[in-house]
Short mmCIF file of N, CA and C in Angstrom, two decimals:
data_model
loop_
_atom_site.label_atom_id
_atom_site.label_comp_id
_atom_site.label_asym_id
_atom_site.label_seq_id
_atom_site.Cartn_x
_atom_site.Cartn_y
_atom_site.Cartn_z
N MET J 1 1.22 -1.06 0.00
CA MET J 1 0.10 0.39 -0.09
C MET J 1 0.94 0.88 0.81
N PRO J 2 0.38 2.71 -0.90
CA PRO J 2 1.23 3.42 -1.10
C PRO J 2 1.18 4.49 0.48
N GLY J 3 2.01 5.30 0.85
CA GLY J 3 1.43 5.89 1.78
C GLY J 3 2.08 5.65 3.07
N THR J 4 2.54 7.07 3.93
CA THR J 4 2.71 7.33 5.27
C THR J 4 3.06 5.74 6.29
N ARG J 5 4.03 6.34 6.61
CA ARG J 5 4.26 4.92 7.65
C ARG J 5 3.98 5.93 9.37
N GLY J 6 3.53 5.10 10.34
CA GLY J 6 4.03 4.36 11.44
C GLY J 6 4.73 4.01 12.64
N GLY J 7 4.71 4.41 13.96
CA GLY J 7 4.89 3.87 15.21
C GLY J 7 4.10 3.89 16.32
N ALA J 8 5.24 3.78 17.32
CA ALA J 8 4.51 4.40 17.98
C ALA J 8 4.87 3.08 19.21
N GLY J 9 4.57 4.10 20.74
CA GLY J 9 5.47 3.96 21.62
C GLY J 9 5.19 3.91 23.06
N ASP J 10 4.96 3.20 23.80
CA ASP J 10 3.75 3.15 24.56
C ASP J 10 4.96 2.66 26.14
N LEU J 11 4.73 2.37 27.87
CA LEU J 11 4.81 1.94 28.80
C LEU J 11 4.22 0.89 28.97
N PHE J 12 3.24 1.15 28.82
CA PHE J 12 2.66 -0.23 28.85
C PHE J 12 1.53 -0.17 27.39
N ALA J 13 1.58 -2.23 28.18
CA ALA J 13 1.09 -2.98 26.24
C ALA J 13 -0.62 -2.69 26.15
N ASP J 14 -1.11 -2.35 26.94
CA ASP J 14 -2.81 -1.92 26.69
C ASP J 14 -2.32 -0.96 25.92
N LYS J 15 -1.70 0.60 25.87
CA LYS J 15 -1.91 1.41 25.91
C LYS J 15 -1.35 2.02 24.38
N LEU J 16 -0.87 0.57 23.99
CA LEU J 16 0.08 0.49 23.02
C LEU J 16 -0.89 0.04 21.89
N ALA J 17 -1.52 -0.85 22.17
CA ALA J 17 -2.27 -1.75 21.66
C ALA J 17 -3.50 -1.37 20.66
N ALA J 18 -3.52 0.43 22.20
CA ALA J 18 -5.15 1.01 21.69
C ALA J 18 -4.85 1.70 20.55
N THR J 19 -3.33 2.49 21.11
CA THR J 19 -2.69 3.88 19.50
C THR J 19 -2.31 3.08 18.38
N ARG J 20 -2.25 1.52 18.53
CA ARG J 20 -2.10 1.17 17.18
C ARG J 20 -3.37 0.80 16.45
N LYS J 21 -4.64 0.47 17.15
CA LYS J 21 -5.60 0.03 16.49
C LYS J 21 -6.29 1.56 16.04
N LYS J 22 -5.85 2.93 16.48
CA LYS J 22 -6.44 4.03 16.29
C LYS J 22 -5.61 3.78 14.50
N ILE J 23 -4.15 4.14 15.07
CA ILE J 23 -3.48 4.39 13.87
C ILE J 23 -3.76 3.45 12.99
N ASP J 24 -3.82 2.16 12.96
CA ASP J 24 -3.83 1.98 11.79
C ASP J 24 -5.63 2.12 11.25
N ASP J 25 -6.20 2.26 11.99
CA ASP J 25 -7.80 2.35 11.46
C ASP J 25 -7.66 3.82 10.85
N VAL J 26 -7.24 4.71 11.01
CA VAL J 26 -7.00 5.81 10.14
C VAL J 26 -6.49 5.94 8.74
N GLN J 27 -4.93 4.91 9.31
CA GLN J 27 -4.01 4.63 8.35
C GLN J 27 -5.00 3.59 6.49
N ALA J 28 -5.68 3.11 7.58
CA ALA J 28 -6.96 2.26 6.16
C ALA J 28 -7.81 2.79 6.07
N ALA J 29 -8.34 4.07 6.35
CA ALA J 29 -9.38 5.00 6.02
C ALA J 29 -8.82 5.62 4.61
N LYS J 30 -7.38 5.55 4.96
CA LYS J 30 -6.95 6.52 3.71
C LYS J 30 -6.28 5.19 2.59
N GLY J 31 -6.04 4.93 2.64
CA GLY J 31 -5.01 3.28 1.97
C GLY J 31 -4.33 2.96 2.22
N TYR J 32 -3.52 3.69 2.99
CA TYR J 32 -1.95 3.38 3.86
C TYR J 32 -1.84 2.21 5.13
N ALA J 33 -0.75 1.12 4.95
CA ALA J 33 -0.70 0.36 5.04
C ALA J 33 -0.84 0.57 6.85
N ALA J 34 -0.71 -0.87 7.10
CA ALA J 34 -0.74 -0.20 8.55
C ALA J 34 0.20 -0.30 9.41
N ILE J 35 0.40 -0.39 10.79
CA ILE J 35 2.25 -0.44 10.84
C ILE J 35 2.64 -1.31 11.19
N ASP J 36 4.19 -1.10 10.86
CA ASP J 36 4.47 -2.60 10.62
C ASP J 36 4.71 -2.61 12.62
N SER J 37 4.83 -4.41 12.89
CA SER J 37 5.09 -4.72 14.50
C SER J 37 6.17 -4.09 14.72
N SER J 38 7.47 -4.21 13.57
CA SER J 38 8.60 -4.21 14.07
C SER J 38 8.25 -2.24 14.70
N GLN J 39 8.18 -1.31 14.58
CA GLN J 39 7.74 -0.44 14.52
C GLN J 39 6.90 0.48 16.20
N LEU J 40 7.08 -1.25 16.94
CA LEU J 40 5.83 -1.07 17.64
C LEU J 40 7.23 -1.09 19.35
N PHE J 41 7.44 0.06 20.26
CA PHE J 41 8.20 -0.20 20.75
C PHE J 41 7.68 0.02 22.18
N GLN J 42 7.40 -1.11 23.29
CA GLN J 42 6.49 -0.75 24.26
C GLN J 42 7.69 -0.68 25.36
N GLY J 43 7.75 -0.58 27.24
CA GLY J 43 8.43 -0.70 27.76
C GLY J 43 9.06 0.51 28.20
N PRO J 44 9.69 1.04 29.18
CA PRO J 44 10.41 1.30 29.86
C PRO J 44 11.80 2.73 29.03
N LYS J 45 12.15 1.95 28.23
CA LYS J 45 12.98 2.27 27.00
C LYS J 45 12.33 2.64 25.30
N ALA J 46 10.79 2.33 25.34
CA ALA J 46 10.37 2.77 24.23
C ALA J 46 10.02 3.60 23.75
N CYS J 47 10.21 5.30 24.18
CA CYS J 47 10.38 6.15 23.91
C CYS J 47 12.61 6.35 23.30
N GLU J 48 13.60 5.40 23.62
CA GLU J 48 14.38 5.75 22.70
C GLU J 48 14.53 4.60 22.06
N GLN J 49 14.01 3.64 21.55
CA GLN J 49 13.98 2.77 20.32
C GLN J 49 13.05 3.69 19.51
N LEU J 50 12.54 3.75 20.21
CA LEU J 50 11.16 4.96 18.28
C LEU J 50 12.15 5.94 18.19
N LEU J 51 13.42 6.98 18.97
CA LEU J 51 14.09 7.93 18.21
C LEU J 51 15.35 6.63 17.28
N ALA J 52 15.63 5.65 18.33
CA ALA J 52 16.40 5.21 17.10
C ALA J 52 15.55 4.84 16.17
N SER J 53 14.39 4.88 15.39
CA SER J 53 14.61 4.10 14.72
C SER J 53 14.66 4.67 13.47
N LYS J 54 15.14 4.17 12.80
CA LYS J 54 15.13 4.98 10.74
C LYS J 54 14.04 4.93 9.94
N GLU J 55 12.65 4.68 10.37
CA GLU J 55 11.37 4.45 9.63
C GLU J 55 10.55 5.92 10.11
N VAL J 56 11.41 6.51 11.14
CA VAL J 56 10.30 7.62 12.24
C VAL J 56 11.69 8.71 11.27
N ASP J 57 10.27 9.67 10.84
CA ASP J 57 11.76 11.56 10.40
C ASP J 57 10.67 12.21 11.53
N ALA J 58 9.49 11.88 11.87
CA ALA J 58 9.08 12.97 12.90
C ALA J 58 7.88 12.08 14.50
N VAL J 59 8.12 12.68 15.36
CA VAL J 59 7.05 12.75 17.29
C VAL J 59 6.60 13.30 17.35
N TYR J 60 5.47 12.71 17.18
CA TYR J 60 4.00 13.80 18.29
C TYR J 60 4.27 13.38 19.31
N ILE J 61 4.68 13.85 20.26
CA ILE J 61 5.34 14.01 22.03
C ILE J 61 3.67 13.98 23.21
N ALA J 62 3.48 13.02 23.48
CA ALA J 62 2.17 12.64 24.43
C ALA J 62 2.48 12.51 25.65
N THR J 63 2.80 12.70 25.99
CA THR J 63 3.38 11.70 27.40
C THR J 63 2.99 13.06 28.32
N PRO J 64 3.29 12.45 30.15
CA PRO J 64 2.54 13.19 30.94
C PRO J 64 3.69 14.75 30.84
N PRO J 65 3.42 15.92 31.15
CA PRO J 65 3.61 17.27 30.72
C PRO J 65 4.98 16.92 31.49
N TYR J 66 5.49 16.16 32.82
CA TYR J 66 6.57 15.93 33.02
C TYR J 66 7.87 15.60 32.91
N TYR J 67 7.52 15.22 31.56
CA TYR J 67 8.16 14.35 30.39
C TYR J 67 8.73 15.13 29.42
N HIS J 68 7.81 16.40 28.82
CA HIS J 68 8.09 16.76 28.00
C HIS J 68 9.00 17.40 27.52
N VAL J 69 9.93 17.88 28.60
CA VAL J 69 11.23 18.18 28.09
C VAL J 69 13.03 17.09 27.77
N GLU J 70 12.34 15.88 28.97
CA GLU J 70 13.21 15.51 28.72
C GLU J 70 13.10 14.49 26.97
N HIS J 71 11.85 14.41 26.65
CA HIS J 71 11.26 13.61 25.40
C HIS J 71 11.66 13.97 24.40
N LEU J 72 11.68 15.66 24.32
CA LEU J 72 11.88 16.72 23.24
C LEU J 72 12.99 16.54 22.92
N GLU J 73 14.28 16.91 24.01
CA GLU J 73 15.38 17.03 23.65
C GLU J 73 16.05 15.66 22.46
N ALA J 74 15.52 14.45 23.59
CA ALA J 74 16.12 13.40 22.85
C ALA J 74 15.33 13.77 21.95
N ALA J 75 14.70 13.96 20.99
CA ALA J 75 13.63 13.60 19.92
C ALA J 75 14.96 14.80 19.01
N VAL J 76 14.75 15.92 19.64
CA VAL J 76 16.36 17.28 18.71
C VAL J 76 17.37 16.15 18.51
N ALA J 77 18.06 15.33 19.16
CA ALA J 77 19.11 14.75 19.61
C ALA J 77 19.39 13.96 18.37
N ALA J 78 18.11 13.21 18.07
CA ALA J 78 17.62 12.12 16.96
C ALA J 78 18.36 12.77 15.75
N LYS J 79 18.11 14.28 15.55
CA LYS J 79 17.60 15.10 14.32
C LYS J 79 15.83 14.43 14.01
N LYS J 80 14.41 14.13 14.94
CA LYS J 80 14.01 13.89 14.17
C LYS J 80 12.54 15.51 14.56
N HIS J 81 12.32 15.64 13.27
CA HIS J 81 10.69 16.63 13.25
C HIS J 81 9.10 16.69 14.77
N VAL J 82 9.24 16.92 15.60
CA VAL J 82 8.25 16.96 16.53
C VAL J 82 7.53 17.48 17.66
N TYR J 83 6.84 17.40 17.43
CA TYR J 83 5.49 18.15 17.65
C TYR J 83 4.82 17.78 19.26
N VAL J 84 5.14 18.83 20.44
CA VAL J 84 4.51 18.24 21.79
C VAL J 84 3.42 19.24 22.51
N GLU J 85 2.78 18.06 23.22
CA GLU J 85 1.78 18.54 23.41
C GLU J 85 1.67 20.19 24.68
N LYS J 86 0.76 20.91 24.35
CA LYS J 86 1.25 21.86 26.05
C LYS J 86 0.84 21.05 27.03
N PRO J 87 1.35 21.55 28.54
CA PRO J 87 2.25 22.91 28.05
C PRO J 87 3.75 22.22 27.56
N ALA J 88 4.11 22.83 27.50
CA ALA J 88 6.16 22.04 26.54
C ALA J 88 7.22 22.41 28.15
N GLY J 89 6.90 23.26 28.97
CA GLY J 89 7.12 22.74 30.33
C GLY J 89 6.40 22.70 31.12
N ILE J 90 6.76 22.56 32.53
CA ILE J 90 6.20 22.75 33.64
C ILE J 90 6.37 23.48 34.05
N ASP J 91 8.19 24.43 34.03
CA ASP J 91 8.84 25.32 34.42
C ASP J 91 9.60 26.42 34.67
N VAL J 92 9.64 27.20 34.67
CA VAL J 92 11.08 28.41 34.07
C VAL J 92 11.92 27.72 33.06
N PRO J 93 12.28 26.41 34.63
CA PRO J 93 14.51 25.70 33.22
C PRO J 93 13.62 25.13 33.00
N GLY J 94 12.19 23.95 32.89
CA GLY J 94 12.45 23.49 32.09
C GLY J 94 11.67 24.61 30.71
N ALA J 95 10.93 24.72 30.45
CA ALA J 95 11.24 26.36 29.47
C ALA J 95 11.81 27.24 28.77
N LYS J 96 12.65 27.29 29.56
CA LYS J 96 13.91 27.84 28.73
C LYS J 96 15.11 26.40 27.94
N ARG J 97 14.39 24.99 29.37
CA ARG J 97 15.44 23.80 28.18
C ARG J 97 14.39 23.75 26.80
N ILE J 98 13.10 24.03 26.64
CA ILE J 98 12.29 24.13 25.55
C ILE J 98 13.30 24.22 24.71
N ILE J 99 13.37 25.90 25.13
CA ILE J 99 14.11 26.70 24.42
C ILE J 99 15.47 26.43 23.55
N LYS J 100 15.54 25.77 24.27
CA LYS J 100 17.67 25.94 24.01
C LYS J 100 17.24 25.22 22.88
N ALA J 101 16.27 24.05 22.73
CA ALA J 101 16.10 22.33 22.50
C ALA J 101 15.34 23.33 20.74
N GLY J 102 14.54 23.68 20.95
CA GLY J 102 13.95 24.83 19.79
C GLY J 102 15.36 25.79 18.52
N GLU J 103 16.04 25.94 19.79
CA GLU J 103 16.99 26.78 19.14
C GLU J 103 18.18 25.63 18.24
N GLN J 104 17.81 24.37 18.63
CA GLN J 104 19.32 22.95 18.11
C GLN J 104 19.20 23.12 16.57
#
């Protein structure tokens, strides 16, 4: 099938399965391929594994807000395009780290 590929990562297997279903449903409605199982990452290292994937060009960060800065910095270091949910930073030091990551 033509089109965009996806990937996902989550700490919890049930959340990852639900996310996969949502993405696969959207992909199918557009005539795109489902997520390849090799692009599903579960567990405490899911973020690092997803960011290390050569198949991933962009990431959507939807983790709890206190992880946004850490995950954004990791995504920028991995040279990925990033969209992060609000709030980007939960305090002034975090907001400054967000700005610094954006400058990179």
